[in-house]
mmCIF file of C-alpha atoms and ligand atoms in Angstrom:
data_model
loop_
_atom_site.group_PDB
_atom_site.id
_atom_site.type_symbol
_atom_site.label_atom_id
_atom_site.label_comp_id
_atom_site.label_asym_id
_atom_site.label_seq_id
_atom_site.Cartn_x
_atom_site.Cartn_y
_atom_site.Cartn_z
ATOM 1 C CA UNK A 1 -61.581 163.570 254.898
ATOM 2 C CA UNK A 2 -63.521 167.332 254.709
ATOM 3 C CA UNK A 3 -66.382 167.470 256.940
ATOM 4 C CA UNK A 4 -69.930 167.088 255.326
ATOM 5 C CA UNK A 5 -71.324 170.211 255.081
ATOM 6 C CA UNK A 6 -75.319 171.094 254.260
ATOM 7 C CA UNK A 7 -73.912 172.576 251.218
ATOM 8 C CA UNK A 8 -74.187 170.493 247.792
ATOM 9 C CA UNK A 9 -71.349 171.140 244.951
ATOM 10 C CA UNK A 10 -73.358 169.955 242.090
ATOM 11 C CA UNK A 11 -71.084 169.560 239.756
ATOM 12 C CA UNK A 12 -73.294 166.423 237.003
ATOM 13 C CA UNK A 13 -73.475 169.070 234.886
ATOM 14 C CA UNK A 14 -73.418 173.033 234.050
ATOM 15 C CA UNK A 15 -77.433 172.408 233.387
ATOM 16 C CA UNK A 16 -78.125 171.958 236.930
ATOM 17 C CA UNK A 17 -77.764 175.942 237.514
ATOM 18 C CA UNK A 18 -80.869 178.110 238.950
ATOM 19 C CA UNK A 19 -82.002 181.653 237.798
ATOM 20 C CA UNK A 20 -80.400 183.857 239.390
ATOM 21 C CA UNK A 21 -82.706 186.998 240.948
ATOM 22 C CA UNK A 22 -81.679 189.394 237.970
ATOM 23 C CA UNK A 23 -82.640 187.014 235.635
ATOM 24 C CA UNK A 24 -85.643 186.009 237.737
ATOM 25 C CA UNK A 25 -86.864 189.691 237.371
ATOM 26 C CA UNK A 26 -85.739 189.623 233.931
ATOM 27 C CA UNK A 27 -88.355 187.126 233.611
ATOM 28 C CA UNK A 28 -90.866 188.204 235.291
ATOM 29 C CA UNK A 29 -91.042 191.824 233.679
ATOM 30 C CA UNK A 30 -90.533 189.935 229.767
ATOM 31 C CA UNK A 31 -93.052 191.359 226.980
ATOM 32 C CA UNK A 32 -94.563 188.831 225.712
ATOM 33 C CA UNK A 33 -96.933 187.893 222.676
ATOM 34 C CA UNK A 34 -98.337 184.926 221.009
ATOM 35 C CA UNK A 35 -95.150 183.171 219.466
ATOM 36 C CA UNK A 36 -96.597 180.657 217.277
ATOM 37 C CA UNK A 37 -97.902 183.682 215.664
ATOM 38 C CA UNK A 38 -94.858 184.729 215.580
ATOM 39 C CA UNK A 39 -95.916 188.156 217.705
ATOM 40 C CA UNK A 40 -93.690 187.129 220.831
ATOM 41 C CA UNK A 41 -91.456 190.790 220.321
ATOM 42 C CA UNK A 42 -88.748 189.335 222.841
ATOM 43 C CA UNK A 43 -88.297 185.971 221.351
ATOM 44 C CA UNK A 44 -88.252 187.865 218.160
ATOM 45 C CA UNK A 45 -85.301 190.581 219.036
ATOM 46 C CA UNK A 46 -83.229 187.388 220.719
ATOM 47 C CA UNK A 47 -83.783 185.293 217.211
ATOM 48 C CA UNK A 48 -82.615 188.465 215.391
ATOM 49 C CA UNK A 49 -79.421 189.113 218.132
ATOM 50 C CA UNK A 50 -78.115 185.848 218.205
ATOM 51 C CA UNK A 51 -77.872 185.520 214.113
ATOM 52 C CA UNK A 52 -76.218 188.534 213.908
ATOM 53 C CA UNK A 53 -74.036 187.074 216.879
ATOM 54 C CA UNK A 54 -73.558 183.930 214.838
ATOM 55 C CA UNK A 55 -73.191 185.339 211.023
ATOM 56 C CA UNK A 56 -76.460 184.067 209.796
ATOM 57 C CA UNK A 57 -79.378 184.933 208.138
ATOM 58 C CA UNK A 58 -82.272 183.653 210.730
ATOM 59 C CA UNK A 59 -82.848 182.164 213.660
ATOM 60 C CA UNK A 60 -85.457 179.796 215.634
ATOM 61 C CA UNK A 61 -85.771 179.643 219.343
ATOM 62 C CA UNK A 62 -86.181 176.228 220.429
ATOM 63 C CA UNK A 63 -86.841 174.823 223.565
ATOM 64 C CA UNK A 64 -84.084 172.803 223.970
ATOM 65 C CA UNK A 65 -80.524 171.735 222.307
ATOM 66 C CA UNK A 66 -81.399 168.773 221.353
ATOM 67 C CA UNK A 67 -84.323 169.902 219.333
ATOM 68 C CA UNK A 68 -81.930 172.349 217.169
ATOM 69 C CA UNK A 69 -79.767 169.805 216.480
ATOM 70 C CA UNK A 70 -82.541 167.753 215.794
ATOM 71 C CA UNK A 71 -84.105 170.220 213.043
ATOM 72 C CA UNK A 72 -81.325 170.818 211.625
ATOM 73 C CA UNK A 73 -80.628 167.066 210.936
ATOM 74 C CA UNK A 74 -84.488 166.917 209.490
ATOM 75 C CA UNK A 75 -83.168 169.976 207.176
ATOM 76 C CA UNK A 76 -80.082 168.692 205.778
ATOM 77 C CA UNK A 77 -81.111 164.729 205.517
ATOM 78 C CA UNK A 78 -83.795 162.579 203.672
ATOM 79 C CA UNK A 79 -84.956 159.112 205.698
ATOM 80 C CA UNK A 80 -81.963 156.649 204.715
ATOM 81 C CA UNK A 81 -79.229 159.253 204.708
ATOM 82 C CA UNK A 82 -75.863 159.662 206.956
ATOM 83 C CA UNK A 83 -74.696 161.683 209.268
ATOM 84 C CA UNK A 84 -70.655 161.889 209.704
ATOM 85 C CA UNK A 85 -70.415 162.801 213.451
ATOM 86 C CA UNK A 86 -67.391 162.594 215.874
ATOM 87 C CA UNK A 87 -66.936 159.738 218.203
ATOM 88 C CA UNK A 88 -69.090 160.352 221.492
ATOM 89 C CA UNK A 89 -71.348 162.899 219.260
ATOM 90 C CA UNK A 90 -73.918 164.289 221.473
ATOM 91 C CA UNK A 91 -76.844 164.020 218.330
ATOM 92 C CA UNK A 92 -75.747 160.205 218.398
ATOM 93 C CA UNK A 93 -75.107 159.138 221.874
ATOM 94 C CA UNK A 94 -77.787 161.161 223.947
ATOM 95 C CA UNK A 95 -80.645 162.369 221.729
ATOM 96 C CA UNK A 96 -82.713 158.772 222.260
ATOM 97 C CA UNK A 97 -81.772 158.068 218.977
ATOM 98 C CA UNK A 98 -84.023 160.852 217.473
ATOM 99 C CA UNK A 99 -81.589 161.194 214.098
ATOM 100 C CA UNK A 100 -83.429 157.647 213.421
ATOM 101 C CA UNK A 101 -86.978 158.198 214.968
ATOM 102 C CA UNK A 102 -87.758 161.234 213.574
ATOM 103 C CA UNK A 103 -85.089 161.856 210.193
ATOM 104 C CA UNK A 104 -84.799 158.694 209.489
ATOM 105 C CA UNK A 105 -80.978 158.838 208.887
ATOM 106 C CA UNK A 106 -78.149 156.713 210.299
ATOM 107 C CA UNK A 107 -74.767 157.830 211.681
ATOM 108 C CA UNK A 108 -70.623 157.473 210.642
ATOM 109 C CA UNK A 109 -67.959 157.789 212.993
ATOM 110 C CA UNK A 110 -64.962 159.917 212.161
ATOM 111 C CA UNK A 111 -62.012 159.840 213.703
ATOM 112 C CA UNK A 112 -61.620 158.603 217.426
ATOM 113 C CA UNK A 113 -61.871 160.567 220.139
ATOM 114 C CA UNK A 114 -64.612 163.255 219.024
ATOM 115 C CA UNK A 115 -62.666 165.330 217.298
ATOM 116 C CA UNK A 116 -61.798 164.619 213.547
ATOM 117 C CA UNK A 117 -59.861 166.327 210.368
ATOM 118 C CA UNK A 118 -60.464 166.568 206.606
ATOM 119 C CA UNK A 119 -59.413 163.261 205.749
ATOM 120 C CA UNK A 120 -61.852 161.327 208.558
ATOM 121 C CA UNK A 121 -64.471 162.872 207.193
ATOM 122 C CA UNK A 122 -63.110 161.347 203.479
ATOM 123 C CA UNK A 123 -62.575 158.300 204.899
ATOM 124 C CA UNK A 124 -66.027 157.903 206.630
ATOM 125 C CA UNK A 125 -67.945 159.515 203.654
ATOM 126 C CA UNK A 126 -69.746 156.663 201.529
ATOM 127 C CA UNK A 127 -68.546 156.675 197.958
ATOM 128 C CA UNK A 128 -71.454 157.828 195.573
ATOM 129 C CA UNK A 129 -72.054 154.426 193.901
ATOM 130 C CA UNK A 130 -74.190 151.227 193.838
ATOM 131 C CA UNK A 131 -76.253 151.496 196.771
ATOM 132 C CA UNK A 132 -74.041 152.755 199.144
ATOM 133 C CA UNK A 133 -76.049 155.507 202.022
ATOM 134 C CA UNK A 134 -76.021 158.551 200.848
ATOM 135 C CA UNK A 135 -74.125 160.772 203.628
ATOM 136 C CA UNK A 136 -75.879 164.168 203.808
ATOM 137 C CA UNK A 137 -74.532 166.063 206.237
ATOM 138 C CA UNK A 138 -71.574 166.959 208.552
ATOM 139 C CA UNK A 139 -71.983 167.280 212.163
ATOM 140 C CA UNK A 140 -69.700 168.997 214.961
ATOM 141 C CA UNK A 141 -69.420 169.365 218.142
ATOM 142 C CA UNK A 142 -67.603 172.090 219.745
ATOM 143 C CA UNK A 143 -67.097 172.587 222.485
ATOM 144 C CA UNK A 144 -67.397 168.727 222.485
ATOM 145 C CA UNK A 145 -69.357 166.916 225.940
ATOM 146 C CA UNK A 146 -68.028 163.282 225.824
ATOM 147 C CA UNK A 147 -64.335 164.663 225.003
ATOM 148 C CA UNK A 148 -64.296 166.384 228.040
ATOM 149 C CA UNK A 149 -65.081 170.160 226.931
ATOM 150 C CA UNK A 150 -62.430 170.284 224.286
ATOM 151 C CA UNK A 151 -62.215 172.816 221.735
ATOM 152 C CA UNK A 152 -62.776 171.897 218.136
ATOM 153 C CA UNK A 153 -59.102 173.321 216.635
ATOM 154 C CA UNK A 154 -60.333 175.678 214.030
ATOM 155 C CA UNK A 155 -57.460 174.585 211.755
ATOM 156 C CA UNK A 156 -59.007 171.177 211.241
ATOM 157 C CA UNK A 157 -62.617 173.073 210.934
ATOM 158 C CA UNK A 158 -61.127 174.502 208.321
ATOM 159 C CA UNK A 159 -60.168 171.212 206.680
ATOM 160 C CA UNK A 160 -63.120 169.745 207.549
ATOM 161 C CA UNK A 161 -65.039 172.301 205.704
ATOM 162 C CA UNK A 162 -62.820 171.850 202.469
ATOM 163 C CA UNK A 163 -63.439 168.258 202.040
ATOM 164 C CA UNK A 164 -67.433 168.713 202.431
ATOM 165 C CA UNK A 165 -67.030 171.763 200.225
ATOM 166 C CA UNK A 166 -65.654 168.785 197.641
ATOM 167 C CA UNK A 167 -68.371 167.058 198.115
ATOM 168 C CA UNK A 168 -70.832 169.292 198.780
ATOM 169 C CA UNK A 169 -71.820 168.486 202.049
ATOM 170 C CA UNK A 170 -73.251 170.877 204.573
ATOM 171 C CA UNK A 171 -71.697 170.884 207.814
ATOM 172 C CA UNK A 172 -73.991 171.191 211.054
ATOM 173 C CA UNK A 173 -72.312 173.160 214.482
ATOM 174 C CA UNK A 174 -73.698 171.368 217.981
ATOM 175 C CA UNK A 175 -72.651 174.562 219.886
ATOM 176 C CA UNK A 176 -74.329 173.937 222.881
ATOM 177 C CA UNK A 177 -71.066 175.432 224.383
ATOM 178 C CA UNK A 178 -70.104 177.526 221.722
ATOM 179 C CA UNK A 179 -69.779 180.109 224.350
ATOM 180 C CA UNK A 180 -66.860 178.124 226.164
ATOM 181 C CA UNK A 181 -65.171 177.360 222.672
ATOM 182 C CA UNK A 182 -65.747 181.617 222.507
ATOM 183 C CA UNK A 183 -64.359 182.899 226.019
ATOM 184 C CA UNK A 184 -61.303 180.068 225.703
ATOM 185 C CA UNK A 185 -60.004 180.754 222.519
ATOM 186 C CA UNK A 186 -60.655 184.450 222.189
ATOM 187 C CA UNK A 187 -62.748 183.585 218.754
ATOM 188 C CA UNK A 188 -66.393 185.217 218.052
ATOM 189 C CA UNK A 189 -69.511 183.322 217.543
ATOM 190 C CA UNK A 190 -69.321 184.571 214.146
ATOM 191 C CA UNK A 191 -65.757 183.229 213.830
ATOM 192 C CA UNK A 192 -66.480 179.933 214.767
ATOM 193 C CA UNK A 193 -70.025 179.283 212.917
ATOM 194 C CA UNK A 194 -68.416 180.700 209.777
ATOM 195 C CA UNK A 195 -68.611 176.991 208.002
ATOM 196 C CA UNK A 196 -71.200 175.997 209.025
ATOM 197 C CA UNK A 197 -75.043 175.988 207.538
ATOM 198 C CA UNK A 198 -76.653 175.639 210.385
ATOM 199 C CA UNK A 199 -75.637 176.441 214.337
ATOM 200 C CA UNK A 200 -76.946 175.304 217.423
ATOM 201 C CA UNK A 201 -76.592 177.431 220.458
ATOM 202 C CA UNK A 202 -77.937 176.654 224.074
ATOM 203 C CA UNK A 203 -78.454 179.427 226.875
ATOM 204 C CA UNK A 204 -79.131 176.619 229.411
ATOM 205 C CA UNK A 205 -75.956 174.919 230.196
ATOM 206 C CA UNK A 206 -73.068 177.801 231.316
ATOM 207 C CA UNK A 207 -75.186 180.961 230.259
ATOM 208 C CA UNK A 208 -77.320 179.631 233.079
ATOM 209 C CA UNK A 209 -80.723 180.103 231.635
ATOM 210 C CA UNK A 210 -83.841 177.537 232.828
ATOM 211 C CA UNK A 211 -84.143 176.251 229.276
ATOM 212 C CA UNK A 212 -84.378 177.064 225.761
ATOM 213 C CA UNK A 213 -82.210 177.138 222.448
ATOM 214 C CA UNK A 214 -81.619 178.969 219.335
ATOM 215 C CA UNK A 215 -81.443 177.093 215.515
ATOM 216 C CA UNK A 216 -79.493 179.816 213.310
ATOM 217 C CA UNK A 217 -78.850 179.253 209.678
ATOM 218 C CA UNK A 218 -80.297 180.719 205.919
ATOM 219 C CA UNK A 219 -83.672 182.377 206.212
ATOM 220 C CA UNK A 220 -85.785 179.719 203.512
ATOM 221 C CA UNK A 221 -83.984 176.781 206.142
ATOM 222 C CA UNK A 222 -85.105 178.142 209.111
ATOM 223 C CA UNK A 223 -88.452 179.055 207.846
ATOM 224 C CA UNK A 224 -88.763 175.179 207.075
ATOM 225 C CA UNK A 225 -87.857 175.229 210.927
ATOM 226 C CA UNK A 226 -90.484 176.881 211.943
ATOM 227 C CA UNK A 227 -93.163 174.111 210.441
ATOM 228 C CA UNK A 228 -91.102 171.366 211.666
ATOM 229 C CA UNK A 229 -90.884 173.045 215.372
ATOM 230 C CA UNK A 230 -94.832 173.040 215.396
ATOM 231 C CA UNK A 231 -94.954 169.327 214.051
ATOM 232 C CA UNK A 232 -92.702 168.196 217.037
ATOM 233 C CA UNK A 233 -94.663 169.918 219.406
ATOM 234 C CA UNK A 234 -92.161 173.261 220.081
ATOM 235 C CA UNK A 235 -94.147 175.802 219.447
ATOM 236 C CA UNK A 236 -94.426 177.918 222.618
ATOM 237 C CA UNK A 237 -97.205 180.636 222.904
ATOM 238 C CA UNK A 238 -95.555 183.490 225.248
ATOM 239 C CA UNK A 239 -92.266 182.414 225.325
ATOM 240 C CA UNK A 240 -90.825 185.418 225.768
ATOM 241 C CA UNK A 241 -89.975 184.737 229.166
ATOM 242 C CA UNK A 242 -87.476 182.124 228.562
ATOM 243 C CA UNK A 243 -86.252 184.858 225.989
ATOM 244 C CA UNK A 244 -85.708 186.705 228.205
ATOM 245 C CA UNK A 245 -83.934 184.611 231.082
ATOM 246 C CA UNK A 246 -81.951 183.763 227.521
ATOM 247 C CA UNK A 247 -81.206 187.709 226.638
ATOM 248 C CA UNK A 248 -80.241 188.467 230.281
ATOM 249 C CA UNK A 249 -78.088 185.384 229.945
ATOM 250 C CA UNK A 250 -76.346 187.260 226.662
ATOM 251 C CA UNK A 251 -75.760 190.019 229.351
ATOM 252 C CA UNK A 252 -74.539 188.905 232.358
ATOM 253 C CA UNK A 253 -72.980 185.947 232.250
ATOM 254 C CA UNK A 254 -70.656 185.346 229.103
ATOM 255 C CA UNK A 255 -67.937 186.755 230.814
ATOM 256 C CA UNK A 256 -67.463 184.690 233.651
ATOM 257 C CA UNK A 257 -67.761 181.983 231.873
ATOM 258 C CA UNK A 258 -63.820 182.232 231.998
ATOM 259 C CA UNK A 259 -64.242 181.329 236.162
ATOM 260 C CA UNK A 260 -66.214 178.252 235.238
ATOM 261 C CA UNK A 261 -63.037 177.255 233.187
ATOM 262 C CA UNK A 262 -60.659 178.366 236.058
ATOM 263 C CA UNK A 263 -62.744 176.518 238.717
ATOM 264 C CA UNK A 264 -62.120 173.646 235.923
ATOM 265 C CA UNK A 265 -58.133 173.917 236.070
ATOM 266 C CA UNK A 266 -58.206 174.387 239.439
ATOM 267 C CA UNK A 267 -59.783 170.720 240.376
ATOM 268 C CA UNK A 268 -57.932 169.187 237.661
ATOM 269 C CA UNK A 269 -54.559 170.082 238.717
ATOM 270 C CA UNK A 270 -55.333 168.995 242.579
ATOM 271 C CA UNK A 271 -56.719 165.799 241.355
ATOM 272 C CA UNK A 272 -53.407 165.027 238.700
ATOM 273 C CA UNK A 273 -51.246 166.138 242.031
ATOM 274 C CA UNK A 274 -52.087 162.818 242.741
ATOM 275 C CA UNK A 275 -50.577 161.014 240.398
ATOM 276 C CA UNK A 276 -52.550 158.099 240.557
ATOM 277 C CA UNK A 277 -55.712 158.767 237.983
ATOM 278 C CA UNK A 278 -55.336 160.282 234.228
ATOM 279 C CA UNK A 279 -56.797 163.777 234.341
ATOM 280 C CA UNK A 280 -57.498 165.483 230.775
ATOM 281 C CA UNK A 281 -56.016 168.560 230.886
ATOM 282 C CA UNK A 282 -59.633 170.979 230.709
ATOM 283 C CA UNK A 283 -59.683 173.387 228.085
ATOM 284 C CA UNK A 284 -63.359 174.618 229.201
ATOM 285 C CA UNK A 285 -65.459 173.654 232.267
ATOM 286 C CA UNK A 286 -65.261 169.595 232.070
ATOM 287 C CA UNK A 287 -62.616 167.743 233.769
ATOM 288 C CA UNK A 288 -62.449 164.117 233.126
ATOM 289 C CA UNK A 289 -60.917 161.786 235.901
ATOM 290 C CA UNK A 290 -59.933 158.460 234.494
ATOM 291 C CA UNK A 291 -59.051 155.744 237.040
ATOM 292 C CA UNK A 292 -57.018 152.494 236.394
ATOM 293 C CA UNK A 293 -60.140 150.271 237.434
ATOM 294 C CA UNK A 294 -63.989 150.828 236.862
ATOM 295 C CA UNK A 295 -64.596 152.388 240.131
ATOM 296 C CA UNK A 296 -66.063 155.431 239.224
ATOM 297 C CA UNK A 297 -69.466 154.496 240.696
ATOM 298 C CA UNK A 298 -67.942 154.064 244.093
ATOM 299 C CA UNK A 299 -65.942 157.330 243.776
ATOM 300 C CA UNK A 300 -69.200 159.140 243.030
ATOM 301 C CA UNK A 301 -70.869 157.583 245.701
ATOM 302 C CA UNK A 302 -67.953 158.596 247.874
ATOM 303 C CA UNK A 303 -68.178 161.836 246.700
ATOM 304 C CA UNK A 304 -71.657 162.544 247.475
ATOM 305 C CA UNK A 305 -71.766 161.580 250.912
ATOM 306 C CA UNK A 306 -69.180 164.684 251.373
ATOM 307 C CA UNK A 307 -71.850 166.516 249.230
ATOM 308 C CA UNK A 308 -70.152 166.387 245.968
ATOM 309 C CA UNK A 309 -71.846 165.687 243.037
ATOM 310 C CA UNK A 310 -70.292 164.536 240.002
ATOM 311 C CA UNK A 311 -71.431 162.006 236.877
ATOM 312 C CA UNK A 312 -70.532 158.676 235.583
ATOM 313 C CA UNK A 313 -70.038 159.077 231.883
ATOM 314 C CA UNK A 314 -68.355 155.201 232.244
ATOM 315 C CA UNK A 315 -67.575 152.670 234.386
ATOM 316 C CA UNK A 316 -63.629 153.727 234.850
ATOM 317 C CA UNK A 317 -64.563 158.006 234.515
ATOM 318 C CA UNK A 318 -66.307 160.487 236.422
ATOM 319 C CA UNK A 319 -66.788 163.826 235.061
ATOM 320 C CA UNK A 320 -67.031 167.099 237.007
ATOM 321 C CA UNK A 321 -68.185 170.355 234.968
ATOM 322 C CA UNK A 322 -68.281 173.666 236.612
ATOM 323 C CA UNK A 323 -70.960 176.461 236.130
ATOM 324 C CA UNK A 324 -72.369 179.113 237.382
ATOM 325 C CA UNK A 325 -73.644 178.239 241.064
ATOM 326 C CA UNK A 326 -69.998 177.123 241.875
ATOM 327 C CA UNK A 327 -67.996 179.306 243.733
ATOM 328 C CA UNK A 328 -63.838 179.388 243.998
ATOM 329 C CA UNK A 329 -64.702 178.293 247.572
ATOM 330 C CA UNK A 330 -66.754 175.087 246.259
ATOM 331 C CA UNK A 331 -64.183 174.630 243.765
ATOM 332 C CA UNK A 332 -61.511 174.192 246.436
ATOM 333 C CA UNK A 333 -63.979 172.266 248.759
ATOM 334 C CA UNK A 334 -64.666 169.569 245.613
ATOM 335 C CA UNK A 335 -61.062 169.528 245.415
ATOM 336 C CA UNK A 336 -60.114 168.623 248.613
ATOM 337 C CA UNK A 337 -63.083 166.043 248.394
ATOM 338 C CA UNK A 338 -62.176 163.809 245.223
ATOM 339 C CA UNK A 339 -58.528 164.140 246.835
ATOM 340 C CA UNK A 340 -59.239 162.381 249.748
ATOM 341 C CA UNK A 341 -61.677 159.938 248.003
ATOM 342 C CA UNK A 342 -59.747 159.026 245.524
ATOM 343 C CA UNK A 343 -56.571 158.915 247.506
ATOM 344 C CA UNK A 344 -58.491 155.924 249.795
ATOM 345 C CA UNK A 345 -59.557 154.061 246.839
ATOM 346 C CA UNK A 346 -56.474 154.101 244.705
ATOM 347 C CA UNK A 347 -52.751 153.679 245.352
HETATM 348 C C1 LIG B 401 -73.054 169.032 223.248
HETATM 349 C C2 LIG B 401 -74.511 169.036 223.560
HETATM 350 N N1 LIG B 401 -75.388 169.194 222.573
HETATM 351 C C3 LIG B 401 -76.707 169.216 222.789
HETATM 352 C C4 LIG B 401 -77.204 169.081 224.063
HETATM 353 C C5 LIG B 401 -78.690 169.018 224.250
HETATM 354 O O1 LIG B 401 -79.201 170.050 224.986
HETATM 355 P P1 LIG B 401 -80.629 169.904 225.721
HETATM 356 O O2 LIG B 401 -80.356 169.195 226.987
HETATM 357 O O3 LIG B 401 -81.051 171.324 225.895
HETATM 358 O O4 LIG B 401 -81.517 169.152 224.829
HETATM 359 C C6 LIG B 401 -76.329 168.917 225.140
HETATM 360 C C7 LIG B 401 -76.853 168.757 226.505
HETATM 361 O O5 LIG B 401 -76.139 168.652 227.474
HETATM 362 C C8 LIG B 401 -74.936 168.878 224.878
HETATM 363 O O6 LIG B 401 -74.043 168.687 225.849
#
């Protein structure tokens, strides 16, 4: 087995990152105003950039993902509605069941697997009779966590957003990593949110930021946002700074977010070399490592005592998601790690 070294691949997830100096100065020099008033000019010019980015009329900054989606389920819903999400859904699984505490809603499964197509969301929709739920809204995921970073195909988008269009349902984006789905596919923010009512974006997971979120969506929505954000206790006075760290984020760091997904490949195919644990294939910067027997825990703890850190989504998986604060070098390191682990725990 490698030699511990001092160093720690963190590799739980691409939230774990740290400012980098740039962005630390980028920070530190922000202009900043009141933004409850609304007077915060930098949190103002990112709200303005990333609609434009996204092909919408408004947008909110928020402190955190969960609190877009979050809004926008408040928006779309009344208490006693559903939600269609995919399996795994990050709004469903690991959002302390907000979509009941605070909308009062209740979610449908579609399709298996987290990713669905125009006739899941038919078959999961409640008809509009006797006293059947009345599903609301449709929410996706893309790029999605629990699938392992897969990209939502935009084909079955596309049918997705035909069968709500029969039914006039509005469809919700969870794009936490819609700047993932972006640099793998070669498709624009714009491209991607063009179904959608509302879009969630986060700067905190591969953009690398310290926190904070953007809602984007029609301007009489997002104004509704705004009251809603205050109610739940998000308003932030001179937030400009995380703005900022959010703007220099926009910057500097969408384009390498295609090393994060090579770093990705990289450990996945030394880890399928194997042969003896499934491996999905990563289309982003999650790997999934599957193992015949649930032994993840141990493999973690394995792991860690070489200094590499990766998560337990189950009992039988580890996950292992790249970002910015891993190097090629750290890549190959983590590699040769969860070889030799999991080479002395399963034959
Ligand atoms: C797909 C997805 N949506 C939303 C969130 C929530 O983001 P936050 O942790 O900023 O609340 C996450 C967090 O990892 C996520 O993976």
């Amino acid at each position: 087995m490698p030699e511990p070294t001092a160093e720690i691949v963190d590799l739980r997830s691409d939230t774990v990152t740290r400012p980098t100096e740039g962005m630390r100065r980028a920070i530190a020099s922000a202009e900043v105003g009141d933004d409850v008033f609304r007077e915060d000019p930098t949190t103002r010019a990112l709200e303005v950039r990333v609609a434009q980015m996204l092909g919408k009329e408004a947008a909110l900054f928020v402190p955190s993902g969960t609190m877009g989606n979050q809004l926008a389920i408040a928006l779309h819903t009344r208490p006693g509605d559903e939600v269609i999400v995919g399996e795994g859904a990050h709004v469903y699984w690991y959002e302390s069941g907000a979509g009941a505490a605070l909308s009062g809603v209740q979610f449908a499964v579609a399709g298996s697997g987290g990713l669905f197509r125009g006739a899941d969301v038919r078959s999961a929709q409640k008809p509009r009779a006797y006293w059947c739920a009345r599903t609301s809204l449709v929410c996706i995921e893309n790029t999605h966590n629990r699938a392992g970073g897969r990209i939502f195909p935009s084909a079955w988008v596309d049918e997705i957003a035909a069968a709500c269009a029969d039914e006039d349902l509005p469809m919700h984006l969870d794009g936490a990593r819609l700047w993932n789905a972006c640099t793998a596919s070669g498709e624009t923010p714009a491209s991607l949110a063009r179904h959608f009512v509302t879009v969630s974006v986060c700067f905190s997971k591969g953009l690398g930021a310290p926190a904070g979120s953007v809602l984007a969506g029609p301007g009489p929505l997002i104004e509704r946002a705004v009251r809603l954000r205050k109610m739940w206790g998000g308003g932030m006075r001179q937030v400009g700074m995380l703005a900022a760290a959010a703007t220099y984020a926009l910057d500097h760091h969408m384009t390498r977010l295609a090393s994060d997904h090579e770093h990705a490949a990289l450990i996945a195919r030394g880890v399928l070399s194997l042969g003896t644990c499934e491996v999905t294939p990563p289309e982003t910067n999650i790997v999934q490592v599957k193992f015949p027997k649930p032994i993840a825990a141990r493999i973690e703890a394995l792991a860690n005592k070489q200094g590499i850190r990766v998560s337990i989504p189950d009992p039988d998986r580890i996950r292992i998601v790249t970002h910015l604060d891993v190097k090629k070098v750290d890549a190959v390191r983590a590699c040769e790690v969860l070889q030799a682990v999991i080479t002395s725990e399963v034959r």
